[in-house]
CSV table of N, CA and C in Angstrom, one decimal:
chain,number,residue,atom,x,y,z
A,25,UNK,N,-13.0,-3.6,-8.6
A,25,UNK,CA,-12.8,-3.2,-7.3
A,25,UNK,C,-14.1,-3.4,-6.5
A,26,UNK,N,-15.6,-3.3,-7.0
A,26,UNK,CA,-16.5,-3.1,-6.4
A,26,UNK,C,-16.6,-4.7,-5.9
A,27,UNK,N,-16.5,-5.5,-7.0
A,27,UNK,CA,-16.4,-7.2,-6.6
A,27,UNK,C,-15.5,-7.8,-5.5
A,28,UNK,N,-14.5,-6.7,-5.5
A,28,UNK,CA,-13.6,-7.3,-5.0
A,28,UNK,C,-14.1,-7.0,-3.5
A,29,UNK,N,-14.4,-5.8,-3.7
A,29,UNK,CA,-14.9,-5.5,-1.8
A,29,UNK,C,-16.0,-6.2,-1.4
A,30,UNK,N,-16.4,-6.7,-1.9
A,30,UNK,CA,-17.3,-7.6,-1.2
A,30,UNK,C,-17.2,-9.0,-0.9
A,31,UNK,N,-15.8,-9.0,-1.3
A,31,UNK,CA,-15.3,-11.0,-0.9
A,31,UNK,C,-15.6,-11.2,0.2
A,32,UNK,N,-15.7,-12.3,0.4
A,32,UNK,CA,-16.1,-12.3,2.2
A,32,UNK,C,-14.8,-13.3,2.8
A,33,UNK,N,-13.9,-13.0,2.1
A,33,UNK,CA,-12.2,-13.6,2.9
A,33,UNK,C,-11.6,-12.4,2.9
A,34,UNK,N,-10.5,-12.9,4.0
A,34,UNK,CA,-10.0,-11.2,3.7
A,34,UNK,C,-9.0,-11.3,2.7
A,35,UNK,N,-8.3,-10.4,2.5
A,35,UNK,CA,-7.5,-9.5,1.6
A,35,UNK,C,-6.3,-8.8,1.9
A,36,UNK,N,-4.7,-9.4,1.8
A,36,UNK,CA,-3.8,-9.4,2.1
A,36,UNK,C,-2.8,-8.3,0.8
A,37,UNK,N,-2.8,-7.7,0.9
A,37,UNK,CA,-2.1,-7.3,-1.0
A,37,UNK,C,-0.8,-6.6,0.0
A,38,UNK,N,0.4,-6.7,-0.9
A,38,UNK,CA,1.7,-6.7,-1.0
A,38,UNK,C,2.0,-6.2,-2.1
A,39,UNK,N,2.7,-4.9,-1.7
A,39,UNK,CA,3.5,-3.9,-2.9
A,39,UNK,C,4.7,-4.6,-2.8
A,40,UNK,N,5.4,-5.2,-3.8
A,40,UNK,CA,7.0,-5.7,-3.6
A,40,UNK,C,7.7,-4.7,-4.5
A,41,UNK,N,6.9,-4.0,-5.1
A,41,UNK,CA,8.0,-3.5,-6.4
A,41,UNK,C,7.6,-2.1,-6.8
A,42,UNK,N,6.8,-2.1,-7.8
A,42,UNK,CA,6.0,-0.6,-8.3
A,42,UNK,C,4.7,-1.1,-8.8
A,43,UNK,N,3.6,-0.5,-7.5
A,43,UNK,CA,2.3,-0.5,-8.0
A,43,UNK,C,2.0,0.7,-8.8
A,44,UNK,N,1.4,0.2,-9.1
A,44,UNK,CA,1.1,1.8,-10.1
A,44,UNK,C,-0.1,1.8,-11.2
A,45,UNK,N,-0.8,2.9,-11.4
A,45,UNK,CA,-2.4,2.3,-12.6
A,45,UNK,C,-3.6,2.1,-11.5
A,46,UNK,N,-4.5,1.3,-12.5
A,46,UNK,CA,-5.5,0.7,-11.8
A,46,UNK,C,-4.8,0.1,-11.2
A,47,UNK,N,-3.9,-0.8,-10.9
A,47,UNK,CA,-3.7,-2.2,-10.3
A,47,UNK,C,-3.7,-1.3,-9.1
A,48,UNK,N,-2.5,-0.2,-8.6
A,48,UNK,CA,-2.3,0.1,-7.1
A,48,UNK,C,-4.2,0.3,-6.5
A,49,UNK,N,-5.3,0.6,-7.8
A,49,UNK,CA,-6.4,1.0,-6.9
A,49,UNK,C,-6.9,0.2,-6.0
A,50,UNK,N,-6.8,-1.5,-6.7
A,50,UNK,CA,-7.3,-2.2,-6.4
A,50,UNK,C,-6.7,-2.9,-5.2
A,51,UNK,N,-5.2,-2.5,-5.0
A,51,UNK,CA,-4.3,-3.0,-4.1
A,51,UNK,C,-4.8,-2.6,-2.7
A,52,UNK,N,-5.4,-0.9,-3.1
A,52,UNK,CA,-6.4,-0.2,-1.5
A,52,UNK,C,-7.5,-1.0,-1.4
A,53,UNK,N,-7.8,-1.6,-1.8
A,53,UNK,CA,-9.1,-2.5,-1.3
A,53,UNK,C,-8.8,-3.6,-0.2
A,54,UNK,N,-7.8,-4.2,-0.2
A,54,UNK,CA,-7.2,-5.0,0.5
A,54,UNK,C,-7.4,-4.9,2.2
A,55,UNK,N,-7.8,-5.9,2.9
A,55,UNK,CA,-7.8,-5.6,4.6
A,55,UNK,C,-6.6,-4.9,5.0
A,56,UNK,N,-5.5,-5.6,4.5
A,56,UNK,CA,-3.9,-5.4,4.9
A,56,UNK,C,-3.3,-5.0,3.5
A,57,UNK,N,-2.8,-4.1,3.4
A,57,UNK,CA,-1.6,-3.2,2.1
A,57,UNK,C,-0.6,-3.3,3.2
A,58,UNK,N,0.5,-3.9,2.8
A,58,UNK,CA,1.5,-4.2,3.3
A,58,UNK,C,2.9,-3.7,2.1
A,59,UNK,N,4.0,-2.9,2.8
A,59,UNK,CA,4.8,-2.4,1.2
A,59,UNK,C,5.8,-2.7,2.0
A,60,UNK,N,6.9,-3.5,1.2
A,60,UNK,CA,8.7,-3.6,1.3
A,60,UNK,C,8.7,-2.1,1.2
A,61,UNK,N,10.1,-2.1,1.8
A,61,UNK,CA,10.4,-0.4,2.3
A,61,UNK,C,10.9,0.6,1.4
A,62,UNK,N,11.6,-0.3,0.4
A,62,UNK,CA,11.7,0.4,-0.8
A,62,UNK,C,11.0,0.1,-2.2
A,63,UNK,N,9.4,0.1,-2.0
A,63,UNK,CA,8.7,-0.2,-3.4
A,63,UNK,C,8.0,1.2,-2.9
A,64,UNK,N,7.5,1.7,-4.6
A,64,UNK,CA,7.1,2.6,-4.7
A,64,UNK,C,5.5,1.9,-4.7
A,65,UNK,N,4.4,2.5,-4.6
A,65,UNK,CA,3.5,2.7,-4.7
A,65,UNK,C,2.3,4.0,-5.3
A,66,UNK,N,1.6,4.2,-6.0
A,66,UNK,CA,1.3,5.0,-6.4
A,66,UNK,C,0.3,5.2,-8.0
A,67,UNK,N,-1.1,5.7,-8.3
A,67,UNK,CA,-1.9,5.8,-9.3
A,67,UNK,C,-1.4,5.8,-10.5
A,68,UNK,N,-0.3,6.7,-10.4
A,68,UNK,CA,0.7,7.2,-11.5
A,68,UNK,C,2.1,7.4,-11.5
A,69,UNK,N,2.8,7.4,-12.3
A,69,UNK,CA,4.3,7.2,-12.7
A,69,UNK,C,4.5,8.7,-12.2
A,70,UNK,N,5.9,9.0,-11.5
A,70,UNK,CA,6.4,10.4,-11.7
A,70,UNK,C,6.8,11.0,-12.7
A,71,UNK,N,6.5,10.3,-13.5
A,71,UNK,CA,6.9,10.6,-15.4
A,71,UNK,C,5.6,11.4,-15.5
A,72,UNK,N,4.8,10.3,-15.8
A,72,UNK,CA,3.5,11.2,-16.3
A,72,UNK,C,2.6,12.2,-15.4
A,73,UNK,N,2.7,11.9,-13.8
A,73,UNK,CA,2.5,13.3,-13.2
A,73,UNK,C,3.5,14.4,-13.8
A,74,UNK,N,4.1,14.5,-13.9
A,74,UNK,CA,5.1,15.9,-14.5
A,74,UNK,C,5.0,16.2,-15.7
A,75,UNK,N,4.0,15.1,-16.7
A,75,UNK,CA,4.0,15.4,-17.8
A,75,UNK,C,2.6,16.3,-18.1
A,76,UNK,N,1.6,15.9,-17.0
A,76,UNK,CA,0.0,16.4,-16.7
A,76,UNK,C,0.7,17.5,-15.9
A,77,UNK,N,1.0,17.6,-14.7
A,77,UNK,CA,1.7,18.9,-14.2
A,77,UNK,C,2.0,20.2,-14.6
A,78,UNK,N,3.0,20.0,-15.3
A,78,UNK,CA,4.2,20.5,-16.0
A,78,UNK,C,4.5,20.7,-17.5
A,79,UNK,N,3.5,19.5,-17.7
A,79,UNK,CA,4.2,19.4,-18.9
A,79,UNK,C,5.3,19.2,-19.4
A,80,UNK,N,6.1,18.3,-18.4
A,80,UNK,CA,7.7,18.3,-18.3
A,80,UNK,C,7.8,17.1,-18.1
A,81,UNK,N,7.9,15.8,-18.8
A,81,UNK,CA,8.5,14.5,-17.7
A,81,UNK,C,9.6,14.3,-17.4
A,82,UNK,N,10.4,15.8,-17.7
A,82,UNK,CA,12.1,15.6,-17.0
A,82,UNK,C,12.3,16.2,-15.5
A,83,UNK,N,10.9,16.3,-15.0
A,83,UNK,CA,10.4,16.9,-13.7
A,83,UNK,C,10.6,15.6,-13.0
A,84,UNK,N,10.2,14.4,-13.0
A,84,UNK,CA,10.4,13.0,-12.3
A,84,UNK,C,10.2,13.3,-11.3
A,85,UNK,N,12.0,13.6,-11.1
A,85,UNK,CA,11.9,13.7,-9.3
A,85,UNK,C,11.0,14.2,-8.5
A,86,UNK,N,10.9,15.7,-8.7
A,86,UNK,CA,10.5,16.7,-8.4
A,86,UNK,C,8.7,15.7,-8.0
A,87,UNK,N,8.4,15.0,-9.5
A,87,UNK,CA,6.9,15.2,-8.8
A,87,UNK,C,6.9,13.9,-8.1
A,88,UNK,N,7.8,13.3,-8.0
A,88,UNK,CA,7.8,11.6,-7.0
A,88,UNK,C,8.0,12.2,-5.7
A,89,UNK,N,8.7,13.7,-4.9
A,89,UNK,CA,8.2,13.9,-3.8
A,89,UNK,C,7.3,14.5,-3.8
A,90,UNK,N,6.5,15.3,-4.5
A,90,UNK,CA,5.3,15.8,-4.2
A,90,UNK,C,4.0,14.3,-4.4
A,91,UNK,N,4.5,13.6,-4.7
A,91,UNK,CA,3.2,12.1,-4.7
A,91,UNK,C,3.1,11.6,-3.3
A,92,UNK,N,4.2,11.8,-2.6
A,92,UNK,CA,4.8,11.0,-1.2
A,92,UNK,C,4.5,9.6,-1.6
A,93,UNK,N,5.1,8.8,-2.8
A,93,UNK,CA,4.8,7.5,-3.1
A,93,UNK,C,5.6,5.9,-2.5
A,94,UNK,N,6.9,6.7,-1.3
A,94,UNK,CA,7.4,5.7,-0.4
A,94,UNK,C,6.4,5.2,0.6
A,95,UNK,N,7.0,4.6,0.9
A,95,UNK,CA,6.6,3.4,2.1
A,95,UNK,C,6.4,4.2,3.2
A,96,UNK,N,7.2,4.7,3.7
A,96,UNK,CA,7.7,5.6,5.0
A,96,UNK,C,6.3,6.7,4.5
A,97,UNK,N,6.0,7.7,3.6
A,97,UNK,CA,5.3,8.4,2.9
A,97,UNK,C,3.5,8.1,3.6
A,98,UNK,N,3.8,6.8,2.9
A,98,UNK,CA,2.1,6.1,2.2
A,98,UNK,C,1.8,5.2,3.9
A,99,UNK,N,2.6,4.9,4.7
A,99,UNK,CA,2.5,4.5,5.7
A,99,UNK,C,1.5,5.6,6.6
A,100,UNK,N,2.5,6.6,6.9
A,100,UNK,CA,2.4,8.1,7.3
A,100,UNK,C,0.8,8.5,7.1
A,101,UNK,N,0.4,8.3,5.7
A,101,UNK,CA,-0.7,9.1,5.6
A,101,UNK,C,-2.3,7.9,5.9
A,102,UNK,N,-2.1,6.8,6.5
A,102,UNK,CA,-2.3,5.7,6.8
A,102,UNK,C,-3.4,5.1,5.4
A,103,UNK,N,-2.4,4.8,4.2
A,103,UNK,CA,-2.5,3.9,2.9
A,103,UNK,C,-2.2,2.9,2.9
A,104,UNK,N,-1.5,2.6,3.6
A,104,UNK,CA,-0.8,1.2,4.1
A,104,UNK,C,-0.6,0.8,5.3
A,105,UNK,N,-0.3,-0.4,5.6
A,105,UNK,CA,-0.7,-0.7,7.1
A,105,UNK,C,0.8,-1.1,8.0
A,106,UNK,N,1.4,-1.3,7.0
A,106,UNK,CA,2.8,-2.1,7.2
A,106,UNK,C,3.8,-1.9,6.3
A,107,UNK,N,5.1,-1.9,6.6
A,107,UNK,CA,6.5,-1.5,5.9
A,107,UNK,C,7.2,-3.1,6.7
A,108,UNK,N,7.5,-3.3,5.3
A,108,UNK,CA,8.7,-5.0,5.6
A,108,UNK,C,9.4,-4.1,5.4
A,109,UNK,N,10.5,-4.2,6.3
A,109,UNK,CA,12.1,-4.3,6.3
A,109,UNK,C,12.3,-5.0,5.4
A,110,UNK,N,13.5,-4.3,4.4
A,110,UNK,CA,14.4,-5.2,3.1
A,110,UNK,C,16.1,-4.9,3.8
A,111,UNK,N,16.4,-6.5,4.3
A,111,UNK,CA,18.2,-6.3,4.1
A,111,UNK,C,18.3,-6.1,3.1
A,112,UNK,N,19.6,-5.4,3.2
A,112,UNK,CA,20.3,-5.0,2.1
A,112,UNK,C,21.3,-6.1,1.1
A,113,UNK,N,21.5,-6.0,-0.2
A,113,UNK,CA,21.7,-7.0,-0.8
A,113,UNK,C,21.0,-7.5,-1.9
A,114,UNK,N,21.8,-8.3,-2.7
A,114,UNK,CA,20.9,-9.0,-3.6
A,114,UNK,C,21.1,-10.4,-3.9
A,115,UNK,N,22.2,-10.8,-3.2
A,115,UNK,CA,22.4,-12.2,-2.8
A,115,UNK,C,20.9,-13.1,-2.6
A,116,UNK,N,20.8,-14.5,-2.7
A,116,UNK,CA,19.6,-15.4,-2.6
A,116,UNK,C,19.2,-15.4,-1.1
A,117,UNK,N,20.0,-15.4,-0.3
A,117,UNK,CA,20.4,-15.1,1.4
A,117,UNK,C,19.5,-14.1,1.2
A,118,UNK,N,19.3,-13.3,0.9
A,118,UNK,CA,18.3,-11.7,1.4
A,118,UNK,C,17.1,-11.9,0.6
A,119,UNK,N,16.9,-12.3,-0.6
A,119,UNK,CA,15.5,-12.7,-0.5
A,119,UNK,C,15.2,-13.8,-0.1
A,120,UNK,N,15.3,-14.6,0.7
A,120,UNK,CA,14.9,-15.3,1.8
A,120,UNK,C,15.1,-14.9,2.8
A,121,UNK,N,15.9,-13.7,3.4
A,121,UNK,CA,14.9,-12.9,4.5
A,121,UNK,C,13.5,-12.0,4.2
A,122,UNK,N,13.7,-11.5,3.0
A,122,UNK,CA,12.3,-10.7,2.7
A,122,UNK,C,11.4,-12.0,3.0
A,123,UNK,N,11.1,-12.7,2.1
A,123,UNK,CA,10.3,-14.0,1.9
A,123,UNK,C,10.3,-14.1,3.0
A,124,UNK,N,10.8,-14.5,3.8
A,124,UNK,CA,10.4,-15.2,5.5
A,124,UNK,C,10.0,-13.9,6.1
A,125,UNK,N,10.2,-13.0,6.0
A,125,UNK,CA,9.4,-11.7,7.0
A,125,UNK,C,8.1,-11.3,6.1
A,126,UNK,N,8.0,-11.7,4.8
A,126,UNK,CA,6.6,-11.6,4.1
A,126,UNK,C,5.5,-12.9,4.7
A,127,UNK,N,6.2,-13.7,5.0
A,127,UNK,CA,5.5,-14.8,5.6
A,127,UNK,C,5.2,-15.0,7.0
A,128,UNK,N,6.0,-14.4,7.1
A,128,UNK,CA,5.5,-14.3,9.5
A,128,UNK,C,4.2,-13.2,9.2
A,129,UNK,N,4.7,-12.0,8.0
A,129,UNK,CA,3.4,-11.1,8.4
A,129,UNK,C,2.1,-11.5,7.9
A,130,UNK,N,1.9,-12.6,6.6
A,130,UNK,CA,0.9,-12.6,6.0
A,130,UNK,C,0.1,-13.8,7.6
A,131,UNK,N,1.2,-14.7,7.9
A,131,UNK,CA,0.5,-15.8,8.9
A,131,UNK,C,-0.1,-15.2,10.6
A,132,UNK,N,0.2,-13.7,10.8
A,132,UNK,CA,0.6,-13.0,11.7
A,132,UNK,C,-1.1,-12.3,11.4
A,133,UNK,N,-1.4,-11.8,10.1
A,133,UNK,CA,-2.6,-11.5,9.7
A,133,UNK,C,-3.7,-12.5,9.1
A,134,UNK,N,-3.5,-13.7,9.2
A,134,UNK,CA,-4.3,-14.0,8.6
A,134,UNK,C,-4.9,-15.2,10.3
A,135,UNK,N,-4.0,-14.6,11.5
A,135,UNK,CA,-4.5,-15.6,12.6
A,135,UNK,C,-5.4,-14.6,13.5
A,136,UNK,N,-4.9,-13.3,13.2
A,136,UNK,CA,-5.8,-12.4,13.6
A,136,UNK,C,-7.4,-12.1,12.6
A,137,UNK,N,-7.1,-12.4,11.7
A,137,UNK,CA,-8.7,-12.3,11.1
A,137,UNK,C,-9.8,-13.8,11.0
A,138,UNK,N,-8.7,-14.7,11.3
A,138,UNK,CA,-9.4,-16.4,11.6
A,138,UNK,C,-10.9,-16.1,12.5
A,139,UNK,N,-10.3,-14.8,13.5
A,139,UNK,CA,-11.5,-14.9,14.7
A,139,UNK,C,-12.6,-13.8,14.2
A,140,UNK,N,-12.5,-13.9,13.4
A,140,UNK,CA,-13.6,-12.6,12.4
A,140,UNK,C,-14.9,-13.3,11.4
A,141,UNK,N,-15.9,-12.9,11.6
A,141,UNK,CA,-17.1,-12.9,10.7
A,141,UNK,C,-16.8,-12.6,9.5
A,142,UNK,N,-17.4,-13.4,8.4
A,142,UNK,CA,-17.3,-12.6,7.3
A,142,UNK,C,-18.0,-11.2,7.2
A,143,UNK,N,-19.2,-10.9,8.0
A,143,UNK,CA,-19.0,-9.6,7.8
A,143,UNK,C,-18.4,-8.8,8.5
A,144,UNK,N,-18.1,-9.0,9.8
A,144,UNK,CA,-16.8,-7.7,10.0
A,144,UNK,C,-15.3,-7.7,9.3
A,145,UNK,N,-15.4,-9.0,8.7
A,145,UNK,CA,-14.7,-8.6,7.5
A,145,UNK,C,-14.2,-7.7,6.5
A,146,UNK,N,-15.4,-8.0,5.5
A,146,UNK,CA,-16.1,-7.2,4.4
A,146,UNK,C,-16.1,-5.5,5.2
A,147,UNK,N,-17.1,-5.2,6.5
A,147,UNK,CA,-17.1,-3.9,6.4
A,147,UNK,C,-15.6,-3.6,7.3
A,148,UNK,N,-15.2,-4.2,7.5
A,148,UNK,CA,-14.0,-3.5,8.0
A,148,UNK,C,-12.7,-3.0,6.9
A,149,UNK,N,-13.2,-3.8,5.4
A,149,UNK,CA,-12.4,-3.3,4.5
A,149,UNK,C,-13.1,-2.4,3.6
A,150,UNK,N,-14.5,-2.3,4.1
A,150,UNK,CA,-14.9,-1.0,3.5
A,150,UNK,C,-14.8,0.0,4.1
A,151,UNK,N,-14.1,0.2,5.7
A,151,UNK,CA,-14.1,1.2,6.5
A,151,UNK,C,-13.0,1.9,6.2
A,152,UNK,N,-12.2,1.2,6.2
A,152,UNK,CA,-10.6,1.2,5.7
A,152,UNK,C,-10.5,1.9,4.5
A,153,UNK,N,-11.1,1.7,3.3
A,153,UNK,CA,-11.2,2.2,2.0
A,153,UNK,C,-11.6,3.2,2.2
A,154,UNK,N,-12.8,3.5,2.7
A,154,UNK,CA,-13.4,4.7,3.2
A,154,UNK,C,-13.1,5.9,4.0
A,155,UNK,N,-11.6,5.6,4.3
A,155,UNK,CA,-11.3,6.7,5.8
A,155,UNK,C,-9.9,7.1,5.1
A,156,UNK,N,-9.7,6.1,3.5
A,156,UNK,CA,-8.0,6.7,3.1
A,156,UNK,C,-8.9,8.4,2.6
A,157,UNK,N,-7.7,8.7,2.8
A,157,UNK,CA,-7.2,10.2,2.4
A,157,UNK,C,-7.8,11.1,3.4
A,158,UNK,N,-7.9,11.2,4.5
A,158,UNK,CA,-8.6,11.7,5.7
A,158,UNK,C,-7.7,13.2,5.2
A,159,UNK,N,-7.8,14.4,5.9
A,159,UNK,CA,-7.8,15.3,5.6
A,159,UNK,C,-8.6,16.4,6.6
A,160,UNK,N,-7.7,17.6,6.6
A,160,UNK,CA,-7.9,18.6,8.0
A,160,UNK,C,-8.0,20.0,7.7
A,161,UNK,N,-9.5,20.3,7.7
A,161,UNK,CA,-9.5,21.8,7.1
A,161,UNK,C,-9.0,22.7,8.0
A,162,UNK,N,-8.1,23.4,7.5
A,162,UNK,CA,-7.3,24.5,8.5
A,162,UNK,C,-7.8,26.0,8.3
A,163,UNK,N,-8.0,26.7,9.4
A,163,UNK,CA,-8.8,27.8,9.9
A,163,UNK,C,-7.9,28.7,10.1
């Protein structure tokens, strides 16, 4: 992750499915985290939070809403930058609308950082990294 923040291109990463582990850490490094609407994201499984938790992994659900590990969630707490719409379906037809709406966003972001330095690059994805999990002490 440390190498990775300092590429001097930007950094487009796409949750399509279930991030989860290291991989999702490295996925926050990214200029743009962008998640289809229904991929989870998240450090850890709601299995094994409930098993560290609880001591329960038949807790699942329970601790997949205390993770807030949706789109809508991880959006919200500004983790991610963007939520693709997924039609519904599983026809070839609908993943060629995901596919074509993953592709207007990635070309949509990558015309807006064309006019960028590589270093406001670089520190703008360390600002980014730096400002997740913001937080409000209440009095």
């Amino acid at each position: 992750m440390f190498e990775m923040a300092k590429l001097e291109v930007p950094i487009i990463a796409i949750v399509i499915g279930e991030g989860s582990s290291g991989g999702a850490l490295a996925i926050g490094v990214g200029n743009q985290v962008l998640m289809l609407e229904n991929a989870i994201y998240s450090i850890l499984s709601p299995e094994g939070y409930s098993s560290i938790l609880w001591k329960d992994s038949s807790r699942y659900q329970e601790a997949a809403e205390k993770m807030k590990l949706t789109a809508k969630d991880l959006y919200d707490l500004k983790i991610i930058d963007k939520i693709i719409p997924e039609p519904r379906g599983e026809e070839e037809e609908t993943f060629k609308k995901i596919a074509a709406n993953l592709k207007k966003e990635m070309k949509s972001i990558l015309k807006e950082m064309k006019g960028k330095t590589t270093q406001q690059i670089v520190e703008e994805r360390y600002q980014k990294f730096r400002n997740m999990g913001e937080y409000e002490i209440m009095s």
